CSV table of C-alpha atoms in Angstrom, one decimal:
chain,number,residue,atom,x,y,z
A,1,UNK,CA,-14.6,163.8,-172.8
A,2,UNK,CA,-18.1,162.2,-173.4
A,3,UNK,CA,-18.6,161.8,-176.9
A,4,UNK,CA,-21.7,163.0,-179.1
A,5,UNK,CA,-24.0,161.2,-181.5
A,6,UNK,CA,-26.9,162.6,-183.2
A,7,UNK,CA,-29.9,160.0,-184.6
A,8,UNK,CA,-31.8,161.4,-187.2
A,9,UNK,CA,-35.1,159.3,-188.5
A,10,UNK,CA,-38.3,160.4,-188.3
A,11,UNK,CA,-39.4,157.1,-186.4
A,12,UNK,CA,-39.9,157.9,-182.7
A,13,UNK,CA,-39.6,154.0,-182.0
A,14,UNK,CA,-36.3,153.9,-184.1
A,15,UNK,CA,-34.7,157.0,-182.6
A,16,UNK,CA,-35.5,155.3,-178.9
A,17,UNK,CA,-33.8,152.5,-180.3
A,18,UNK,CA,-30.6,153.5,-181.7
A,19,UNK,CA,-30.4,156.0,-178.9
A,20,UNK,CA,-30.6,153.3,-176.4
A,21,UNK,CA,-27.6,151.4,-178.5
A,22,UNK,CA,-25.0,154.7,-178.4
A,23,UNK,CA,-25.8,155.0,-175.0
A,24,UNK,CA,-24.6,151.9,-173.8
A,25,UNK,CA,-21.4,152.7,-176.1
A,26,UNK,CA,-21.0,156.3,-173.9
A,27,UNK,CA,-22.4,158.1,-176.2
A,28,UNK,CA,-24.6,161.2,-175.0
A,29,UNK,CA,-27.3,161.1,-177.6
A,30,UNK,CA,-29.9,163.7,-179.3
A,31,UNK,CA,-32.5,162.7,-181.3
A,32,UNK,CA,-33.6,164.8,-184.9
A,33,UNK,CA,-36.9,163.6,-186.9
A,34,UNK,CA,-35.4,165.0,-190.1
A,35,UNK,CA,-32.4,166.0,-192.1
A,36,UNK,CA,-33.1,169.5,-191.4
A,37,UNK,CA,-33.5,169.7,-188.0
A,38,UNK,CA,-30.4,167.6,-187.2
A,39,UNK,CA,-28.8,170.5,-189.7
A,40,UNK,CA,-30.1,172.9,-187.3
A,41,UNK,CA,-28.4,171.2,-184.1
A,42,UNK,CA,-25.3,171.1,-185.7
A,43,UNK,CA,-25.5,174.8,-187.0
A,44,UNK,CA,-25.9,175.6,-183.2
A,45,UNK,CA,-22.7,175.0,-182.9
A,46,UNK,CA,-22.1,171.7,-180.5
A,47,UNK,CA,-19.8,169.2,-182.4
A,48,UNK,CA,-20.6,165.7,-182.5
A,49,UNK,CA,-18.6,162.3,-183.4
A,50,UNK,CA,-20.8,160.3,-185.1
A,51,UNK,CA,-24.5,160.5,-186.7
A,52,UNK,CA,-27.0,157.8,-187.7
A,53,UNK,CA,-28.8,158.6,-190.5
A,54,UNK,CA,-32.1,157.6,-192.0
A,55,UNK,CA,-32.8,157.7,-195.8
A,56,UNK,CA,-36.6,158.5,-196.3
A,57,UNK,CA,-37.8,161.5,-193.8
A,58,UNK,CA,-40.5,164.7,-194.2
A,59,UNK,CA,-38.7,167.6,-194.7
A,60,UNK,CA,-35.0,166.6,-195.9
A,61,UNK,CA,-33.9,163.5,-196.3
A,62,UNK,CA,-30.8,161.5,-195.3
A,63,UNK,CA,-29.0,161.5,-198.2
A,64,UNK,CA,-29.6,165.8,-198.4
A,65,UNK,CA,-28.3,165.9,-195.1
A,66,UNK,CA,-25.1,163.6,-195.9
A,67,UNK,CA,-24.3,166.5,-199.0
A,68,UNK,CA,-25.3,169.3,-197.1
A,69,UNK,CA,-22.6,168.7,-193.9
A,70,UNK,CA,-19.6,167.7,-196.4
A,71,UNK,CA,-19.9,170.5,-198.0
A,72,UNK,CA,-18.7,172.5,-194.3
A,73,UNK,CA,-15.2,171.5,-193.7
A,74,UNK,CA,-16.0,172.0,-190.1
A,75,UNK,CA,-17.9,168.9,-189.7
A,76,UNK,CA,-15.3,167.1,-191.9
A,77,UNK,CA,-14.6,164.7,-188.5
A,78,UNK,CA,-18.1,163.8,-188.0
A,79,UNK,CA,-18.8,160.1,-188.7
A,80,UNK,CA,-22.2,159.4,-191.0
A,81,UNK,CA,-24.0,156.1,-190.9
A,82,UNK,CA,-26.7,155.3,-192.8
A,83,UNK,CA,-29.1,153.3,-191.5
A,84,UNK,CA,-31.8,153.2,-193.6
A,85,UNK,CA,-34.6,150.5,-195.9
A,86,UNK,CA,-33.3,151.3,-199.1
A,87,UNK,CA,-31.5,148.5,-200.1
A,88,UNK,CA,-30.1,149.4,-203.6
A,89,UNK,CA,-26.7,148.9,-204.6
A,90,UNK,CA,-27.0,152.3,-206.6
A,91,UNK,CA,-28.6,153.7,-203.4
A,92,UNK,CA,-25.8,153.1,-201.6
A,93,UNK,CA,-23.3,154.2,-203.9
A,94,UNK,CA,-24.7,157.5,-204.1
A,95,UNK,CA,-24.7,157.7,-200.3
A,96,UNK,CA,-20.9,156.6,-200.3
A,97,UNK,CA,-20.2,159.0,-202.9
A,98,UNK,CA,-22.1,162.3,-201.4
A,99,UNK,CA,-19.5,161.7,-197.9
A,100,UNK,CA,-21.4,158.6,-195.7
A,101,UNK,CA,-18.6,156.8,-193.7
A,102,UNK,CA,-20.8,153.4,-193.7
A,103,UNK,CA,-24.0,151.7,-194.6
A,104,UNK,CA,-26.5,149.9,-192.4
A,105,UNK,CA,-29.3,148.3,-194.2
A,106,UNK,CA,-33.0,147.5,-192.2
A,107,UNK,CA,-33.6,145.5,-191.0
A,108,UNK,CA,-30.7,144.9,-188.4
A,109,UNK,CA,-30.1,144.1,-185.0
A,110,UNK,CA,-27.7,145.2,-182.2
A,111,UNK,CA,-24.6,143.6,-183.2
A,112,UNK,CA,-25.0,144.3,-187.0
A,113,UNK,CA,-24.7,147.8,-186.1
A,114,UNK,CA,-21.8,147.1,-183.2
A,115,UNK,CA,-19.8,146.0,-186.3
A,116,UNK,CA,-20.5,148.3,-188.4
A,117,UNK,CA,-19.8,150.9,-185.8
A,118,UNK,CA,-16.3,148.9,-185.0
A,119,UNK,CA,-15.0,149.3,-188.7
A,120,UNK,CA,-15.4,152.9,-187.8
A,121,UNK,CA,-13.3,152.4,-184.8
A,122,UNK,CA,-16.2,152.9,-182.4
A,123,UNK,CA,-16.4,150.2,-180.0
A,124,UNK,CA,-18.4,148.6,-177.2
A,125,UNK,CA,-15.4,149.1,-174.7
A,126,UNK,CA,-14.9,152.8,-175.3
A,127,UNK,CA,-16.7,155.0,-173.3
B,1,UNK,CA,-25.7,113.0,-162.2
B,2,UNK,CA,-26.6,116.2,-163.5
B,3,UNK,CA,-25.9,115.5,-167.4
B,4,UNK,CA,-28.7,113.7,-168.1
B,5,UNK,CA,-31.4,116.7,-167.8
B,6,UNK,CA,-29.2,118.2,-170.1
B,7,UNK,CA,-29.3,116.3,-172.5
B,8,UNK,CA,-32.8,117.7,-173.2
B,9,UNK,CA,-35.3,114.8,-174.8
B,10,UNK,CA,-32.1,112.9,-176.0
B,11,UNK,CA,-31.7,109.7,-173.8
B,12,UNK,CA,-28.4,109.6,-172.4
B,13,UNK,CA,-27.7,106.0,-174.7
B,14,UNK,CA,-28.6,108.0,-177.9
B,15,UNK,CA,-26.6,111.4,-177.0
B,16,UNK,CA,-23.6,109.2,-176.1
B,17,UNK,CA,-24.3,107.8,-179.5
B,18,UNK,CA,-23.8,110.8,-181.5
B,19,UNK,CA,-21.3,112.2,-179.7
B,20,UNK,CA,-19.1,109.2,-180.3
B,21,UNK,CA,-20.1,109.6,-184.1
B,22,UNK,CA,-18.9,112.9,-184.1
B,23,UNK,CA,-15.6,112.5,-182.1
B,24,UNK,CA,-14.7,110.0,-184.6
B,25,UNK,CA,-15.4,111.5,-187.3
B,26,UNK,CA,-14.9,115.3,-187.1
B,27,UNK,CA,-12.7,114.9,-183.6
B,28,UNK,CA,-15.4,117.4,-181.9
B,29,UNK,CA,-15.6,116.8,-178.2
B,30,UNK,CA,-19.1,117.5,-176.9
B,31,UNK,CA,-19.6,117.7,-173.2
B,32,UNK,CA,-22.8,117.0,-171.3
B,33,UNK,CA,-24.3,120.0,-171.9
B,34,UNK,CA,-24.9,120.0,-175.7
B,35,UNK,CA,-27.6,117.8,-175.8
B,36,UNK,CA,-29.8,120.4,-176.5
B,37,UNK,CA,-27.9,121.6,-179.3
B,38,UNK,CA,-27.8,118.4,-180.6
B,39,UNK,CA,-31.7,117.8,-180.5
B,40,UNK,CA,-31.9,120.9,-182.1
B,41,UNK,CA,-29.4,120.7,-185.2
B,42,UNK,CA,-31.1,117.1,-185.3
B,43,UNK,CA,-34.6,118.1,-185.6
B,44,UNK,CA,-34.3,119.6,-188.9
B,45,UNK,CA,-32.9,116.3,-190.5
B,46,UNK,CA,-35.1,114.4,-188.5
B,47,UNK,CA,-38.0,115.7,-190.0
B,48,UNK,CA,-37.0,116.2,-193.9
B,49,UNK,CA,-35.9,112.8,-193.5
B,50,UNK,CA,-39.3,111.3,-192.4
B,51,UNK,CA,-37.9,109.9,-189.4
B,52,UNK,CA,-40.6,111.7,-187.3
B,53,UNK,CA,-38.1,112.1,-184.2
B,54,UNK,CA,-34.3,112.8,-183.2
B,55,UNK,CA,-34.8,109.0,-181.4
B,56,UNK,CA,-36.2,107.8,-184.8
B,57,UNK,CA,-33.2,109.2,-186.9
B,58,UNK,CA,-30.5,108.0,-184.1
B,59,UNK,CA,-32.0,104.5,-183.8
B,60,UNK,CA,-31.8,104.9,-188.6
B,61,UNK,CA,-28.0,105.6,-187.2
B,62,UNK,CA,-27.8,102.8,-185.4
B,63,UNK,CA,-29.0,100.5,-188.0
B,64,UNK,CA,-26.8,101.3,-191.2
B,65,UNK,CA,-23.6,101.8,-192.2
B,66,UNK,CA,-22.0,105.2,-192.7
B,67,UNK,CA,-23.5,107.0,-195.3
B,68,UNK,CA,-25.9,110.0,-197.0
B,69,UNK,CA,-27.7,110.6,-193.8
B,70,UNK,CA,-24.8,110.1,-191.0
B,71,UNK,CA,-22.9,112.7,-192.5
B,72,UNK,CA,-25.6,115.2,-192.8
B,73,UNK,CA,-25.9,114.9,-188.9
B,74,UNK,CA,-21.9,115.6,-189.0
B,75,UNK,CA,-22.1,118.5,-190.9
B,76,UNK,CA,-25.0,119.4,-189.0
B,77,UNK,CA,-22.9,119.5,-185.7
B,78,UNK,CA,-20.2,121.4,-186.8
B,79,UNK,CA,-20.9,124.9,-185.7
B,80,UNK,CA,-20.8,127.0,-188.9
B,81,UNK,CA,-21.2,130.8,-187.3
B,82,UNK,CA,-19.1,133.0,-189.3
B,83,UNK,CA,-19.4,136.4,-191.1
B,84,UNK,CA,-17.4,139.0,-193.3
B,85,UNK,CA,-14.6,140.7,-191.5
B,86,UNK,CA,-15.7,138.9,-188.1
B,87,UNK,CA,-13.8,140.9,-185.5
B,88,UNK,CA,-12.4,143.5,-187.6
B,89,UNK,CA,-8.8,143.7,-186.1
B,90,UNK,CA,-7.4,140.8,-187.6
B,91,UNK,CA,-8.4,142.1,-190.7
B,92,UNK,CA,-7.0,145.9,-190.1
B,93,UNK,CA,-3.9,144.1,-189.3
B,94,UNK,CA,-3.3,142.3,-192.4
B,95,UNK,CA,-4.4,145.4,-194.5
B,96,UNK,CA,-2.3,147.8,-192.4
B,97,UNK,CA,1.3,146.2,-191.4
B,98,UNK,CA,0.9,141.8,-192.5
B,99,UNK,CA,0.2,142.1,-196.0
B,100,UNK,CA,2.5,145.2,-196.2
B,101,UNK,CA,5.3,143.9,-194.6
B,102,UNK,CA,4.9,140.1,-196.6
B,103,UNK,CA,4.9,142.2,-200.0
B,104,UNK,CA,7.9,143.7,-199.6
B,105,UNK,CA,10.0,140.9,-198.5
B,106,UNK,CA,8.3,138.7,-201.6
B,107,UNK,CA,8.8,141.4,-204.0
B,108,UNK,CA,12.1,140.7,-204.8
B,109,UNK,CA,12.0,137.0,-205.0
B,110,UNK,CA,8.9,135.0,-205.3
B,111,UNK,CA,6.3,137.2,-205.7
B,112,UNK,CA,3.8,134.7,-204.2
B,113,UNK,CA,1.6,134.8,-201.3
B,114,UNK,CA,0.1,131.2,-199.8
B,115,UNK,CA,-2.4,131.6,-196.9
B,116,UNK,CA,-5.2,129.1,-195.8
B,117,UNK,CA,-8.5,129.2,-194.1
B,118,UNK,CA,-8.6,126.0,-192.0
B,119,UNK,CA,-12.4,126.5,-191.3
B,120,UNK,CA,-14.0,129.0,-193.5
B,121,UNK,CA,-17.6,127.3,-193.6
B,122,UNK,CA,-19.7,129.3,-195.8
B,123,UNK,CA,-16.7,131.5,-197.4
B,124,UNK,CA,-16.8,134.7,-195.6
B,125,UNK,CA,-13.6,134.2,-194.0
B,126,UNK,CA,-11.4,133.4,-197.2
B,127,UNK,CA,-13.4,136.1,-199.4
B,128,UNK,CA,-12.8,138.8,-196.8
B,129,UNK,CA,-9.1,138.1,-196.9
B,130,UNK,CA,-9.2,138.3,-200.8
B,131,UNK,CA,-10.5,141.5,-200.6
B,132,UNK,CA,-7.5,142.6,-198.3
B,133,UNK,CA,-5.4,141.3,-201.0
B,134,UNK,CA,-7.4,143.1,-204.2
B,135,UNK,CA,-7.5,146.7,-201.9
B,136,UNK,CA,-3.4,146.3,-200.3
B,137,UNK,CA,-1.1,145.1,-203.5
B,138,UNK,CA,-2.0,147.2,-206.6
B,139,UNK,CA,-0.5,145.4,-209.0
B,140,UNK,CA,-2.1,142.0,-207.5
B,141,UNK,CA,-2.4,140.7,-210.9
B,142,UNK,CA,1.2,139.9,-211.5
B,143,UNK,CA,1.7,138.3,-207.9
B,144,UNK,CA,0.8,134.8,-207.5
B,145,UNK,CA,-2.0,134.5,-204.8
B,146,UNK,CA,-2.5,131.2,-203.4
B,147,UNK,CA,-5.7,131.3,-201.6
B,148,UNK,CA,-6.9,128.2,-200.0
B,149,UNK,CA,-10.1,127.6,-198.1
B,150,UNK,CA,-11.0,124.6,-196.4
B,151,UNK,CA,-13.9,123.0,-193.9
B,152,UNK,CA,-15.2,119.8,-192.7
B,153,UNK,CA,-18.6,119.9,-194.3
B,154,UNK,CA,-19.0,119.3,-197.9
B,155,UNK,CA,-22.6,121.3,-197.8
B,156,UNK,CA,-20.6,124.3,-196.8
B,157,UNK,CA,-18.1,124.4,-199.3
B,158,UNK,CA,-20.6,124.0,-202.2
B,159,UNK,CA,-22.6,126.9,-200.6
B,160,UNK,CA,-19.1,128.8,-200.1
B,161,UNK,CA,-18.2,128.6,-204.2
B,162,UNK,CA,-21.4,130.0,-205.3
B,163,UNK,CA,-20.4,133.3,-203.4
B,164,UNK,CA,-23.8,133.9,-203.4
B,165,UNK,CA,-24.9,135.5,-200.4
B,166,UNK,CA,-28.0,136.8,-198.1
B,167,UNK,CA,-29.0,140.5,-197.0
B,168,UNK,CA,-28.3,139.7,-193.5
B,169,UNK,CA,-25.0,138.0,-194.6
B,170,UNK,CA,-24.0,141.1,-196.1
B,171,UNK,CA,-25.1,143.7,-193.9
B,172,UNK,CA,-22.9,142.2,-191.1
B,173,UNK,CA,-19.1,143.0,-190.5
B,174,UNK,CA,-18.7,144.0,-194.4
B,175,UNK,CA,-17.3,147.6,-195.2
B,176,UNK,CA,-20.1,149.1,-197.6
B,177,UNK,CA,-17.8,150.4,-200.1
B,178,UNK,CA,-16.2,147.0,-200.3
B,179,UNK,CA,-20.0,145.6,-200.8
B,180,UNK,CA,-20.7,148.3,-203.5
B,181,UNK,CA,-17.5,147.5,-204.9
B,182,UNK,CA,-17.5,143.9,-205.1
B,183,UNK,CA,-20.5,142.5,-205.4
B,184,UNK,CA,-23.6,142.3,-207.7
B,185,UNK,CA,-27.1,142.4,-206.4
B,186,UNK,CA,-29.8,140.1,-207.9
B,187,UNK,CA,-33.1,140.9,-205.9
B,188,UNK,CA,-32.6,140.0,-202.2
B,189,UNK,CA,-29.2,138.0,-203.0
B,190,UNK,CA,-25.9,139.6,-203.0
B,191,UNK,CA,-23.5,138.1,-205.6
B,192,UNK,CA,-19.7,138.8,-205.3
B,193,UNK,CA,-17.9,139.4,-208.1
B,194,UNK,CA,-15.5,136.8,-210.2
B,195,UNK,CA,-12.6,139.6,-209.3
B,196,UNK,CA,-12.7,137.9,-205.6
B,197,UNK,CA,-14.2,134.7,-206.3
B,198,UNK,CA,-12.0,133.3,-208.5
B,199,UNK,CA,-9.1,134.1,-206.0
B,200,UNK,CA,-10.3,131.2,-203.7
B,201,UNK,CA,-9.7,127.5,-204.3
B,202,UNK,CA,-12.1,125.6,-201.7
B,203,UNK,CA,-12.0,122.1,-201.0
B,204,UNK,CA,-13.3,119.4,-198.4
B,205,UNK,CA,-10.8,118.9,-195.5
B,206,UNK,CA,-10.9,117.1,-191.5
B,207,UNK,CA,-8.6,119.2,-189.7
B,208,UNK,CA,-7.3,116.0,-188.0
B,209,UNK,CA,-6.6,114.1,-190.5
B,210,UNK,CA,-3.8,114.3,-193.5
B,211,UNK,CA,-3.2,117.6,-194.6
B,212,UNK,CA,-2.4,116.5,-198.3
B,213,UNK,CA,-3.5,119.6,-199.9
B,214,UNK,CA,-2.0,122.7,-197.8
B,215,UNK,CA,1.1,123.5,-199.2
B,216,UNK,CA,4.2,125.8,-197.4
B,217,UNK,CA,2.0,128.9,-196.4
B,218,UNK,CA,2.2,132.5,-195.0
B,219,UNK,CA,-0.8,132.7,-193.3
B,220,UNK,CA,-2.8,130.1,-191.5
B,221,UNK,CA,-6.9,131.2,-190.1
B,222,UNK,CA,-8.2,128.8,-187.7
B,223,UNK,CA,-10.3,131.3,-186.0
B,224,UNK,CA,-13.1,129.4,-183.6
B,225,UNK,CA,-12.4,126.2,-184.6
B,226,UNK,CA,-10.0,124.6,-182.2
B,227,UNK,CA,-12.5,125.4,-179.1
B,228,UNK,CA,-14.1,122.0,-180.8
B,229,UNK,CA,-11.7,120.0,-179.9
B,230,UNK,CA,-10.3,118.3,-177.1
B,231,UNK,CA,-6.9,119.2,-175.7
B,232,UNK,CA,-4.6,116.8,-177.4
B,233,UNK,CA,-6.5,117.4,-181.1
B,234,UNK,CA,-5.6,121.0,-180.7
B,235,UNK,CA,-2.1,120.1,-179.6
B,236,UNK,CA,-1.9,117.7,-182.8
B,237,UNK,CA,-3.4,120.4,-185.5
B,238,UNK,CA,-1.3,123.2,-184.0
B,239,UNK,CA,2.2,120.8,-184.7
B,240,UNK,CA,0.9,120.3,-187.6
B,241,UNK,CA,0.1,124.3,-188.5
B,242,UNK,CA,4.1,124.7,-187.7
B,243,UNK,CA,5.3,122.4,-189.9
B,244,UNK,CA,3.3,124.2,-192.8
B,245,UNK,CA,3.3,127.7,-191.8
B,246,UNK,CA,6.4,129.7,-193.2
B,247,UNK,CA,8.9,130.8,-190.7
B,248,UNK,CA,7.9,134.5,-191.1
B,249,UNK,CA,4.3,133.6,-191.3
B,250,UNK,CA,1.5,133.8,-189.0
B,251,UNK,CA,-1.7,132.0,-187.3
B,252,UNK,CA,-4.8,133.9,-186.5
B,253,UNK,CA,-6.8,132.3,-184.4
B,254,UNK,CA,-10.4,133.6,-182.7
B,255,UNK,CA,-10.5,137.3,-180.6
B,256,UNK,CA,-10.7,134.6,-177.3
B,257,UNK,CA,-8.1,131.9,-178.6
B,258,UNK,CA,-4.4,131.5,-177.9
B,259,UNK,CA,-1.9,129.2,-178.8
B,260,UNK,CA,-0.6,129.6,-174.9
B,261,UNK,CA,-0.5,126.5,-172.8
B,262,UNK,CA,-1.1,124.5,-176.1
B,263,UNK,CA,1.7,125.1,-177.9
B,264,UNK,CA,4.9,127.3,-176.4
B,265,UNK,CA,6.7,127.1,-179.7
B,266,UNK,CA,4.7,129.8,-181.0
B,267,UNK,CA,5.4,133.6,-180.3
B,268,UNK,CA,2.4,135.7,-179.6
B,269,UNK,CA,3.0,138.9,-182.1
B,270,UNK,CA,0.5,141.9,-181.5
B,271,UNK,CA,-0.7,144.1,-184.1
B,272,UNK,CA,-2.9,147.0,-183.0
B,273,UNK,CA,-6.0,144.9,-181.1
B,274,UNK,CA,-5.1,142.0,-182.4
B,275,UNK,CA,-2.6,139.4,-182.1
B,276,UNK,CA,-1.1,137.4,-184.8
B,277,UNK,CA,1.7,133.8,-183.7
B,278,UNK,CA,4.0,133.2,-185.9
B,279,UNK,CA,6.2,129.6,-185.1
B,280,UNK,CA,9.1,129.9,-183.2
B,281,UNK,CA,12.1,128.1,-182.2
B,282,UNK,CA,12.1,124.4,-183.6
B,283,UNK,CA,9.0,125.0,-185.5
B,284,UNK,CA,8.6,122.0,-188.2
B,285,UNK,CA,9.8,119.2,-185.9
């Protein structure tokens, strides 16, 4: 079964980016330009493995989004990765702490996020 | 001839130079093709040395005995790539079924744990593993933990005590609750903790010469190191990773290394994705 990511950031370039990474993983990717809409998509109904996660958007941010999906046990198998410019240690605590899964910090390329991914158990050969 | 465009704006005379300098003194072969890497790890000393050119430092080579500046181009060879948890699965393993199973058997009679990182450049390697250790045995604090960590170049080992590290450095490979958890952040640097930096002991060591130092040990890294050397090097440093190793211990070597057709007295063990060799048979001769 093809397996789902969501990218949520409200950067068109990064979204274009990050998709183009999870596709070449196998990953059939949508795209969200804030925490609330990716709560949306995921309110629809589909299920998804695995979302990337900005910090800083318009209308709710990352770390709103990362509470708001652990508080429904139904998305308790989705994987949340922040990937985000904020780059304090308390930041990322809190992230860690509300239900993220990992922590990717901007700037990074490719394989940075390929291992992060991997500690996840996502990996490059999958598909 | 096809070497000599390789050697990019080294002249044949001064690549065959260095690459003599370095098989003797760190047993790294180097084929025709590295002339460019060369050149470019030269460059840098080249031109905080004043020489003005890679010719101009080579011909200072030439010239002088062995000293400040020859080794800087040693160190400068030695390829020092490395990061936290590089791979992963060699790390899964040892917090999943390695360490496990070496803790039990230990419990009950030494309580002590001896492993070695052959080539751990600028520390990653070594601290990765002692956070393994600080997250798998609870009551680490009354085990012994012998954690050794070892390279060629003296530059690296300084940089790898001050367990000070970069962004980049830790946004690679490195679980973040293991980053919140272990390390302090000081602007754009990321200092780990005394927890996991006191646990490593690091010192200067050529992996072909005399291995005064390394004790009896459980586990043995030499991940991506013994693609530098030439056949019979590896065949020497693997005889000589038997005799130390334990005979319930283990090598881990690089996702793309094996001991196979190097050394049959090891036995390839596999845990998970990756694979572990532990000495076999007549090990220790």
């Amino acid at each position: 079964m093809t397996k789902k990511a969501l990218v949520i950031d409200d950067s068109r370039a990064m979204r274009t980016i990050l998709s183009g990474i999870l596709g070449g993983l196998g990953y059939e990717v949508q795209g969200a330009e804030d925490g609330g809409r990716a709560l949306d998509i995921l309110n629809a109904g589909e299920l998804f493995d695995l979302a990337l996660v900005d910090w800083n958007m318009p209308q709710m941010t990352g770390y709103d989004f990362v509470c708001e999906v652990r508080k429904e046990p139904r998305f308790a198998d989705l994987r949340l990765v922040m990937v985000t410019t904020e780059t304090e240690i308390s930041r990322m605590s809190e992230a860690l702490e509300a239900g993220a899964d990992e922590y990717i910090m901007k700037p990074f390329n490719k394989e940075m996020l390929l291992e992060k991914l991997m500690l996840l158990g996502v990996e490059a050969d999958r598909g | 001839m096809r070497n000599r465009a390789e050697t990019s704006d080294l002249t044949q005379v001064d690549f065959d130079f260095v690459r003599t300098l370095v098989k003797q003194h760190s047993s790294i072969s180097l084929d025709d093709s590295k002339g460019y890497l060369i050149s470019s790890r030269l460059l840098p000393i080249a031109r905080g040395g004043g020489f003005g050119s890679v010719a101009a430092l080579i011909a200072h080579l030439r010239s002088r005995p062995h000293g400040k500046v020859h080794t800087e181009v040693l160190e400068a060879v030695a390829t020092t790539e490395t990061s936290f948890f590089r791979d992963f699965h060699p790390y899964e393993a040892l917090r999943d079924q390695v360490i496990p199973d070496l803790i039990r058997k230990r419990r009950e009679s030494t309580r002590m744990l001896s492993i070695w990182s052959g080539a751990c450049s600028s520390g990653q390697e070594p601290y990765s593993v002692a956070m393994v250790l600080r997250q798998v045995i609870p009551d680490i604090d009354t085990w012994t933990i012998q954690l050794l960590a070892s390279d060629f170049s003296g530059a690296m080992i300084e940089r790898a005590r001050k367990g000070v590290f970069k962004q980049l450095e830790v946004n690679r490979g490195l679980p973040a609750h293991l980053l919140v958890r272990y390390f302090d952040q000081h602007g754009v640097s990321w200092w780990l903790k005394d927890e996991v930096k006191r646990m490593v002991t690091f010192f200067q060591q050529n992996l072909d010469r005399e291995w005064t130092r390394i004790p009896q040990v459980d586990l043995v890294f030499l991940r991506n190191v013994l693609i530098y050397f030439d056949v019979e090097t590896r065949r020497r440093i693997l005889r000589k990773v038997r005799r130390h190793l334990r005979p319930d211990g283990f090598l881990v070597m690089g996702a793309a290394e094996t001991t196979l057709s190097l050394d049959d007295s090891f036995r390839r063990v596999q845990f998970g994705r990756a694979a572990f060799y532990q000495p076999g048979e007549g090990s220790g001769q």
